XYZ file of C-alpha atoms in Angstrom:
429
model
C 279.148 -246.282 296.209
C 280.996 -243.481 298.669
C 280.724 -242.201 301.658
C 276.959 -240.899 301.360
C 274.749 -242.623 303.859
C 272.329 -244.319 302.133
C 269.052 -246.432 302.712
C 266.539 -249.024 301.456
C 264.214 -247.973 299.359
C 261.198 -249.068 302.000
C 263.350 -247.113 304.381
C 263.313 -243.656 302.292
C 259.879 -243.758 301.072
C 258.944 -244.004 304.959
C 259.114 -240.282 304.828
C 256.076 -239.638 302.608
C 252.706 -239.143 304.624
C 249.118 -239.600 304.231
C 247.047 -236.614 302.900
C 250.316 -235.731 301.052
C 251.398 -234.587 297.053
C 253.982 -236.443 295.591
C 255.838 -235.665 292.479
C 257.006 -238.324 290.727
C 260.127 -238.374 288.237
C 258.843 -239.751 284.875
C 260.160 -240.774 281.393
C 263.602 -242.584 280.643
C 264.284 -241.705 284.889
C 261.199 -243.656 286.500
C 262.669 -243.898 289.775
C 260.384 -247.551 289.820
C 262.161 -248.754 292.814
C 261.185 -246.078 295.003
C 257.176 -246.408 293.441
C 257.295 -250.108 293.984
C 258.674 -249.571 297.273
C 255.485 -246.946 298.331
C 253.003 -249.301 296.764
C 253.936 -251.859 299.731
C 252.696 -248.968 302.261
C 249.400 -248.788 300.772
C 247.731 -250.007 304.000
C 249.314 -247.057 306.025
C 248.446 -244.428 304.313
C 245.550 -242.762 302.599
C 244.906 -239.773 300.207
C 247.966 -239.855 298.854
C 248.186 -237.656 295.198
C 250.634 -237.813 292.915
C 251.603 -236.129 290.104
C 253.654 -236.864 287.027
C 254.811 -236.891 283.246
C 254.016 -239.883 281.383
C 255.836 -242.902 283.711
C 257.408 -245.860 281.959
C 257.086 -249.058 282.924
C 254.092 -251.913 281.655
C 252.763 -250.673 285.064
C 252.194 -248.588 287.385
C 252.098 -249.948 291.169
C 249.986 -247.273 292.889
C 247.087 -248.103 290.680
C 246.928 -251.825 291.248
C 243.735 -253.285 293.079
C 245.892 -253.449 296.537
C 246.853 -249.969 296.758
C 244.370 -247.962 294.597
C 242.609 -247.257 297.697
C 245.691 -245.166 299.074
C 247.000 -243.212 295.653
C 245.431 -241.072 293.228
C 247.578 -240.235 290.614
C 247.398 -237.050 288.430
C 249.033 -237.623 285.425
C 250.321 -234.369 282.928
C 250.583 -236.709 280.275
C 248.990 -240.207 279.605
C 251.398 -243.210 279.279
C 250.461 -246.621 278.291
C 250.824 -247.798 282.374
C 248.312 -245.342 283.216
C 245.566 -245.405 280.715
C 243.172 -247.934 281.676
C 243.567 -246.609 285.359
C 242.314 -243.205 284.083
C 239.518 -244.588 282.033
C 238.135 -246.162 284.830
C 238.707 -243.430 287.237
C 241.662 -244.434 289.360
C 243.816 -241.854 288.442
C 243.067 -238.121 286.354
C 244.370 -236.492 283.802
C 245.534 -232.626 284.314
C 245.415 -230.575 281.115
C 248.492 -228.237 280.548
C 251.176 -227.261 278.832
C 254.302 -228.288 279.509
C 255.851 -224.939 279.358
C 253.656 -223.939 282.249
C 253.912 -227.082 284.958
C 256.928 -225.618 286.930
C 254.894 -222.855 287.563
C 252.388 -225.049 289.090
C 254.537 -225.972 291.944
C 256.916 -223.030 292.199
C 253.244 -220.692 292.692
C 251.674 -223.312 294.802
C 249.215 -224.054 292.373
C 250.056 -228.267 293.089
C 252.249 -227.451 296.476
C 254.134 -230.508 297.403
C 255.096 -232.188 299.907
C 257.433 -234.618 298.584
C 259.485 -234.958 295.592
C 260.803 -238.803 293.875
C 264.144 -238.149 291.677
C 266.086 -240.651 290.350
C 269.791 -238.934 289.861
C 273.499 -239.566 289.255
C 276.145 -240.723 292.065
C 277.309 -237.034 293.560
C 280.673 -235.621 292.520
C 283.467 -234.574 294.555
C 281.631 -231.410 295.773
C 278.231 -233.377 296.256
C 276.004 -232.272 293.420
C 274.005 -234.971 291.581
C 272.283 -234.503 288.136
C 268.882 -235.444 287.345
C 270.259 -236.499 284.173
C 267.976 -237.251 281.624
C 264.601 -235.627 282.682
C 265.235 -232.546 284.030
C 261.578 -231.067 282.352
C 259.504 -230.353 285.239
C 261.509 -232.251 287.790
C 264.047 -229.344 288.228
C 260.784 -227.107 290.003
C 259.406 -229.936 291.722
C 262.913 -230.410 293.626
C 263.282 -226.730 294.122
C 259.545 -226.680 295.407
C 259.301 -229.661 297.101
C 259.287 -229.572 301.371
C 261.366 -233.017 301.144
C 263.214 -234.892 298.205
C 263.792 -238.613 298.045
C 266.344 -239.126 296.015
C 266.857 -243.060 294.470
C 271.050 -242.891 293.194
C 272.114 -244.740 290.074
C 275.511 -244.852 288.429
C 273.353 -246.065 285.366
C 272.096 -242.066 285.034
C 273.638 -239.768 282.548
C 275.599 -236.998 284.209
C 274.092 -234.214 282.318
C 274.515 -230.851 281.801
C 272.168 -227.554 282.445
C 269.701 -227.339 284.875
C 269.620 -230.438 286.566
C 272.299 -229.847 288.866
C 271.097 -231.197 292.347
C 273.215 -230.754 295.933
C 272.985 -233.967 298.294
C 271.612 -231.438 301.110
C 268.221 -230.894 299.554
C 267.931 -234.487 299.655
C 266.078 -235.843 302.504
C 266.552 -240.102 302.325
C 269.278 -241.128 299.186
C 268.546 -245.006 298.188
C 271.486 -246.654 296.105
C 270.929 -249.089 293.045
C 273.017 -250.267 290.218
C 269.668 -250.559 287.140
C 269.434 -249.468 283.812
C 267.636 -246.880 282.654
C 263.789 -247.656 280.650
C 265.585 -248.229 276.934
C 263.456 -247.494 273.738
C 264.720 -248.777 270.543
C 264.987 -247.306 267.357
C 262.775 -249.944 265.108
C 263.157 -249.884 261.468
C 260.602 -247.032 259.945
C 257.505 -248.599 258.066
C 256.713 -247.512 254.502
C 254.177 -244.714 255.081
C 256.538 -243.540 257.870
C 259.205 -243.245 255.615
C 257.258 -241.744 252.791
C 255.608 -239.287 255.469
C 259.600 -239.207 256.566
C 260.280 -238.093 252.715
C 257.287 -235.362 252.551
C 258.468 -233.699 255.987
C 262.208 -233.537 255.115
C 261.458 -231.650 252.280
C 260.113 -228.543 254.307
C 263.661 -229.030 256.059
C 265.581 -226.082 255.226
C 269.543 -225.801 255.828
C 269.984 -224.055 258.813
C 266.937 -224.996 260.067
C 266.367 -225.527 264.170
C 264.491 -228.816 264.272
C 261.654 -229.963 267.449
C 260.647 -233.747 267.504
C 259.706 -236.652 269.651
C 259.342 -240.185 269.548
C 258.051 -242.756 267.322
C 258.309 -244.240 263.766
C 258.005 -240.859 261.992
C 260.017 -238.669 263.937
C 262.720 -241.114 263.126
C 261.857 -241.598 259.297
C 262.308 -237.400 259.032
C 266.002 -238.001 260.926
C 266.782 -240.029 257.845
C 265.864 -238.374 255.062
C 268.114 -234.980 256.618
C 271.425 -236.580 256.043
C 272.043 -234.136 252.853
C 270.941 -231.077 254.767
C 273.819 -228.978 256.020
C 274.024 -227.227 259.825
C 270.829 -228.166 261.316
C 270.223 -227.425 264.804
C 268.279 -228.458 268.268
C 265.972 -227.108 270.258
C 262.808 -229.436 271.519
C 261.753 -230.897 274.390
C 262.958 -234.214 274.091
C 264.940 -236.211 271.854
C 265.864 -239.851 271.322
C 268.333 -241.678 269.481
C 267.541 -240.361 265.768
C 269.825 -237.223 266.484
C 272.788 -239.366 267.056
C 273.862 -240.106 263.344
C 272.988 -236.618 262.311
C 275.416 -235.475 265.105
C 278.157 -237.977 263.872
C 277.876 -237.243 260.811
C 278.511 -233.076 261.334
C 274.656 -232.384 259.922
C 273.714 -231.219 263.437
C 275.863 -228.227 264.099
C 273.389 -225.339 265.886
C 275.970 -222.723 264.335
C 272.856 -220.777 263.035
C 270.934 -220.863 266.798
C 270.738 -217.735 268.281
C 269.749 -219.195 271.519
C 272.430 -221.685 272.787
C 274.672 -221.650 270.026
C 276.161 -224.877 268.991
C 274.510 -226.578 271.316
C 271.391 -229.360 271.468
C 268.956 -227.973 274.070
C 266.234 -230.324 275.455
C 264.349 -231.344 278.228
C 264.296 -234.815 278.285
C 265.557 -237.598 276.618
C 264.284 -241.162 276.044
C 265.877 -244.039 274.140
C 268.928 -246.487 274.308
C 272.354 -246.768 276.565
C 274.056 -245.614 273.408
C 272.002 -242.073 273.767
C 272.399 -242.164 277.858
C 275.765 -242.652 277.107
C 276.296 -239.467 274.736
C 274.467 -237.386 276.875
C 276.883 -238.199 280.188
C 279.211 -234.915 280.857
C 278.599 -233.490 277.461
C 278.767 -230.203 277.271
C 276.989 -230.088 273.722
C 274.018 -231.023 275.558
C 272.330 -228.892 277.664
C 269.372 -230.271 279.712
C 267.252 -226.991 281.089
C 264.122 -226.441 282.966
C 261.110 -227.305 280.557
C 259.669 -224.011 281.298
C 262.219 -222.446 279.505
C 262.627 -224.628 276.962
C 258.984 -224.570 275.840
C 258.554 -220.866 276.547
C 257.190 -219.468 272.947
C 259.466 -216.284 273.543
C 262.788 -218.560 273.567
C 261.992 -220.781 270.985
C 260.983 -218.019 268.444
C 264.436 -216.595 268.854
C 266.432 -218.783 266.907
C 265.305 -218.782 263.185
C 263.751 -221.482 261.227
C 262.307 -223.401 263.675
C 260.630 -226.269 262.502
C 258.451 -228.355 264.729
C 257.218 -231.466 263.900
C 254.219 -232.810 266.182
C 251.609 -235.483 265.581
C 248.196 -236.040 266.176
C 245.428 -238.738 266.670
C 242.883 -236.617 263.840
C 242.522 -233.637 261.825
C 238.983 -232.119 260.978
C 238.429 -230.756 257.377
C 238.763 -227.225 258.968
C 242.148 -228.077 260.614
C 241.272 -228.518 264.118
C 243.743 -230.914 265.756
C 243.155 -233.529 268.233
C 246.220 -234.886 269.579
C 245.491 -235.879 273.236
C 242.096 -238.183 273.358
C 240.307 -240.406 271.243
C 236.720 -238.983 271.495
C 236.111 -238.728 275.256
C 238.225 -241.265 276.180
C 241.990 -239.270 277.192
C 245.193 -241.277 275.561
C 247.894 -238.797 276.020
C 247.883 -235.120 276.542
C 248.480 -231.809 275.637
C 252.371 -231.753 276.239
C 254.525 -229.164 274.415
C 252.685 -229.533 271.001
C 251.383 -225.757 271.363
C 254.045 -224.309 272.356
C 256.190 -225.473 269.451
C 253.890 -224.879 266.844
C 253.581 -221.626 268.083
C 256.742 -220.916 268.576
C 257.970 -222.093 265.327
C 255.207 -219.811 263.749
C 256.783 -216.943 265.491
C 260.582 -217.952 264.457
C 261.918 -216.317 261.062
C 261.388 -218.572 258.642
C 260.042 -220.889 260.518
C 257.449 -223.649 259.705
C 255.080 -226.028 262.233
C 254.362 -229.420 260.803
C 251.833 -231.881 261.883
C 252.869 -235.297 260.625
C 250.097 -238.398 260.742
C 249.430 -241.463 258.564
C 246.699 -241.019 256.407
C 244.281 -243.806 257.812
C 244.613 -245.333 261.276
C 245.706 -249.453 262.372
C 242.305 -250.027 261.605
C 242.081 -248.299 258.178
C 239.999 -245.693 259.402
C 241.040 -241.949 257.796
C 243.046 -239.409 260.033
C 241.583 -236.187 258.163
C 237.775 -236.233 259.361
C 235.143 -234.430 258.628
C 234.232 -233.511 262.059
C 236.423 -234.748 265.457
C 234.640 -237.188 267.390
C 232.493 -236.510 269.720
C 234.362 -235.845 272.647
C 237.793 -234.945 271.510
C 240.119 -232.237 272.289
C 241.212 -229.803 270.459
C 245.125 -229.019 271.137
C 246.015 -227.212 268.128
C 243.333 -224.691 267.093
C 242.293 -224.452 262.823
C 244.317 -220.844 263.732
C 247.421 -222.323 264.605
C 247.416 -224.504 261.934
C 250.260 -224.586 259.395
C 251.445 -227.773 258.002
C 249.610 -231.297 257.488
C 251.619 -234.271 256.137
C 250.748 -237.181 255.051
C 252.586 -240.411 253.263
C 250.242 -239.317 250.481
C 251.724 -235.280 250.214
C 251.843 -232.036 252.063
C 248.278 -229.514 252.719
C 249.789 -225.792 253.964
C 246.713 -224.422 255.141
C 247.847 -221.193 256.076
C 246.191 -218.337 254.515
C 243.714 -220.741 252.996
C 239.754 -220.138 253.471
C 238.057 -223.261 255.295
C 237.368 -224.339 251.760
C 240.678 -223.989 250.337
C 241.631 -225.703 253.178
C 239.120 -228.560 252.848
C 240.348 -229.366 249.553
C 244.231 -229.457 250.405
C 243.465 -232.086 253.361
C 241.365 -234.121 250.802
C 244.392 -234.233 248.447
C 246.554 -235.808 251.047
C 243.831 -237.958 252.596
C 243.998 -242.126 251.833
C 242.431 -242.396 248.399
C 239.821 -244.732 249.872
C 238.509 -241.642 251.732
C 238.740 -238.800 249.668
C 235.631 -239.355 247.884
C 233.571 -239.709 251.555
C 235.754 -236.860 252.685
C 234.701 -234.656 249.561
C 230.728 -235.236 250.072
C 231.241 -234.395 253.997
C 232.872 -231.305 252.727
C 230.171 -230.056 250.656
C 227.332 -231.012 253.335
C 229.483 -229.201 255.853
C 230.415 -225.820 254.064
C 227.130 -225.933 251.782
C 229.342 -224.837 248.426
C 233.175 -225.774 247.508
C 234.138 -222.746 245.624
C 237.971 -222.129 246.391
C-alpha cells in the first residue's frame, strides 16, 4: 500500500444514495468486494439501479431475496449470475450495442450518479489503470458525479484508455484478490473440427475479432501456420498468447494501430493478466472506439468470428435469447460483422455446432417464437459448422436454404429440407 488514504469497503460504498444509478465494473474486474459490501445496505436504501456488462461471479448480491427490494439491476449483457434474476423480473435486460453504451452516459441517456471501478495501485504521479476492462467503464468514470474506486495490486497495469487520476476518485478501498480466472479447457471434437472449417477462411495478413469459449479457442489452434495475423476485437482471452509467442500475431499489416493488439477487455488466466501489465503491445481503448464500424473497416481483412444460439433457413441470427426467454445480449456481434464486411478483404463468420447439448439442430427452419434477431439474413456472410462452411452472400433465400442444409447435423437435414420446401413453396436454386 502507500500513502493514499484508503477505506473499508462498507465505508466507501456509504457514499452511494437511494434513488441513485450505479455503474458497475464487470468482466475479469468485478469489483465484488465493493457489490458485496452495498448488498449489506439494502435496508437503507431504496430504488437503487444499476447498470452493467455481464458481472462474474456464481452470484450476484444485489439480487438475492434480502436486498432485491433495494436494487434493480440493468444488465447490457446477460451473465450466468444474472439470468434467473432477469427471468423472473428482478433485474432487466437493456438492448444495445456495445459500440454505442458510452454514449449512453456521456449524453445523459443513463446519467449516473455513481461509478464502481476496480483499478491498479496509482503510480508515482497518481494515475491508476482500469486495467483489464476499460470497454464502457472508461465513460462511466468520465460521466459519473462520484467514483468509488476498490485498489488491487492483482490488476494489470494496462495501457490506452484506461488511465485514471486518484482525484476523480471519491472513497479508494485497498485489497490484495485475484482477478475472476477463466481457463483455457481442452477444445471438444466438433469445436475443433468447427476450429478446422473457420481457420481455413483465415487469410495471412488477416486482422482477426473473437471471444470466449471452446471454439474461439479451437480457431487459435488451427492458425499456427498462418503468417502476420493481427488484433483488433473487443475482448480477448488466453488463445492469443501462443500465437503471440510464437511471432504469428504481428499486426504489421493493421492500418489502425499498427503492430499492436487493440481490445477492450480481456478475460482469462494470471498468465494473460500478467502479459497484459505495462505492455505497450497492448492497447486497452474505450469500447466505443473499438467497436465503431468506421475504425474497424480500416484495417484490411478483418475477420470476425461471432456465435450464435440459432440460424433460420433464411439466415436470420439469434444470438442473444432463447425464444422469449433473454440469455445474453446483443454485445459487439453487429458491429464486427459489419465492420468486417466493410474491411478489404474482409470476411464475417458465424461459428455454431450443428445441433445443441440436447441434440436439437442449430440451423432452423424458423427462430422460435420469441427470439431476437441480432444479425439480420442481410448481414449475413459466413455460417460454420463442424460439418462445413454455407457463404450465403449473394445467394437467393433458396440458394441459401440449401447451403445451411449441407452443413446442418445429418440427422436434420432431411426435416430441414421438407421445412424448406413448405416454407419457400419451390427449391429451384
Amino acid at each position: 500500500m502507500n500513502h493514499y488514504s484508503y477505506v473499508s469497503p462498507a465505508e466507501a460504498v456509504r457514499h452511494i444514495e437511494s434513488h441513485e444509478r450505479v455503474f458497475i465494473q464487470a468482466a475479469a474486474a468485478t469489483p465484488m468486494p465493493l457489490i458485496e459490501a452495498l448488498a449489506q445496505r439494502a435496508s437503507e436504501l431504496e430504488d437503487v439501479h444499476t447498470i452493467h456488462m455481464h458481472l462474474e461471479g456464481k452470484t450476484f448480491p444485489l439480487v438475492e431475496p434480502e436486498a432485491r427490494h433495494a436494487f434493480f439491476p440493468n444488465a447490457i449483457f446477460i451473465g450466468s449470475s444474472l439470468r434467473k434474476a432477469v427471468a423472473e423480473g428482478y433485474a432487466q435486460y437493456l438492448p444495445i450495442f456495445l459500440s454505442e453504451v458510452p454514449n449512453l452516459f456521456r449524453n445523459r441517456i443513463w446519467p449516473l450518479d455513481t461509478a464502481i471501478v476496480q483499478v491498479s495501485p496509482p503510480d508515482q504521479h497518481g494515475y491508476c489503470s482500469l486495467g483489464t476492462s476499460v470497454d464502457v467503464s472508461r465513460a462511466a468514470v468520465e460521466s459519473a458525479k462520484k467514483v468509488i474506486a476498490l485498489v488491487n495490486p492483482q490488476v494489470p497495469r494496462s495501457h490506452g484508455d484506461g488511465i485514471v487520476h486518484v482525484q476523480q476518485f471519491t472513497a479508494m478501498s485497498y485489497v490484495d484478490r485475484p482477478l475472476y480466472e477463466h481457463e483455457l479447457s481442452r477444445p471438444t471434437d466438433v469445436e475443433s473440427a468447427i476450429g478446422r472449417n473457420v481457420a481455413g477462411l483465415v487469410e495471412d495478413g488477416a486482422c482477426i475479432q473473437m471471444g470466449i469459449g471452446g471454439i474461439p479457442n479451437a480457431v487459435l489452434l488451427y492458425l499456427e501456420n498462418h503468417r502476420d495475423l493481427g488484433v483488433h476485437t473487443e475482448m480477448f482471452s488466453d488463445g492469443l498468447l501462443p500465437l503471440v509467442h510464437k511471432g504469428i500475431i504481428t499486426g504489421k499489416h493493421k492500418k489502425i494501430h499498427p503492430g499492436k493488439i487493440v481490445s477492450s477487455f480481456a478475460v482469462g488466466s494470471r498468465k494473460l493478466y500478467d502479459f497484459i501489465d505495462d505492455n505497450p503491445g497492448v492497447s486497452m481503448l474505450d469500447i466505443g472506439y473499438v467497436n465503431d464500424t468506421a475504425i474497424i473497416r480500416q484495417n484490411p481483412k478483418v475477420t470476425a468470428i461471432n456465435s450464435a444460439i440459432e440460424v433460420d433457413l433464411t439466415g436470420q441470427i439469434c444470438a442473444d435469447s432463447i425464444g422469449t426467454r433473454m440469455y445474453s445480449g446483443v454485445g459487439g456481434q453487429m458491429d464486427f460483422i459489419r465492420g468486417a464486411t466493410l474491411s478489404q478483404n474482409g470476411k464475417a463468420i458465424i461459428a455454431i455446432p450443428s445441433v445443441t447439448n440436447r441434440g436439437e439442430s442449430k440451423i432452423v427452419p424458423l427462430l422460435k417464437q420469441g427470439a431476437g434477431v441480432v444479425t439480420t439474413r442481410a448481414h449475413t456472410r459466413y455460417i460454420v459448422t463442424e460439418y462445413g462452411v454455407a457463404d450465403l452472400y449473394g445467394k437467393n433465400l433458396a440458394q441459401r436454404a440449401k447451403a445451411l442444409i449441407h452443413i446442418a447435423h445429418p440427422d436434420h437435414q432431411e426435416a430441414l429440407e421438407e421445412a424448406a420446401f413448405d416454407r419457400l413453396q419451390q427449391m429451384r436454386y
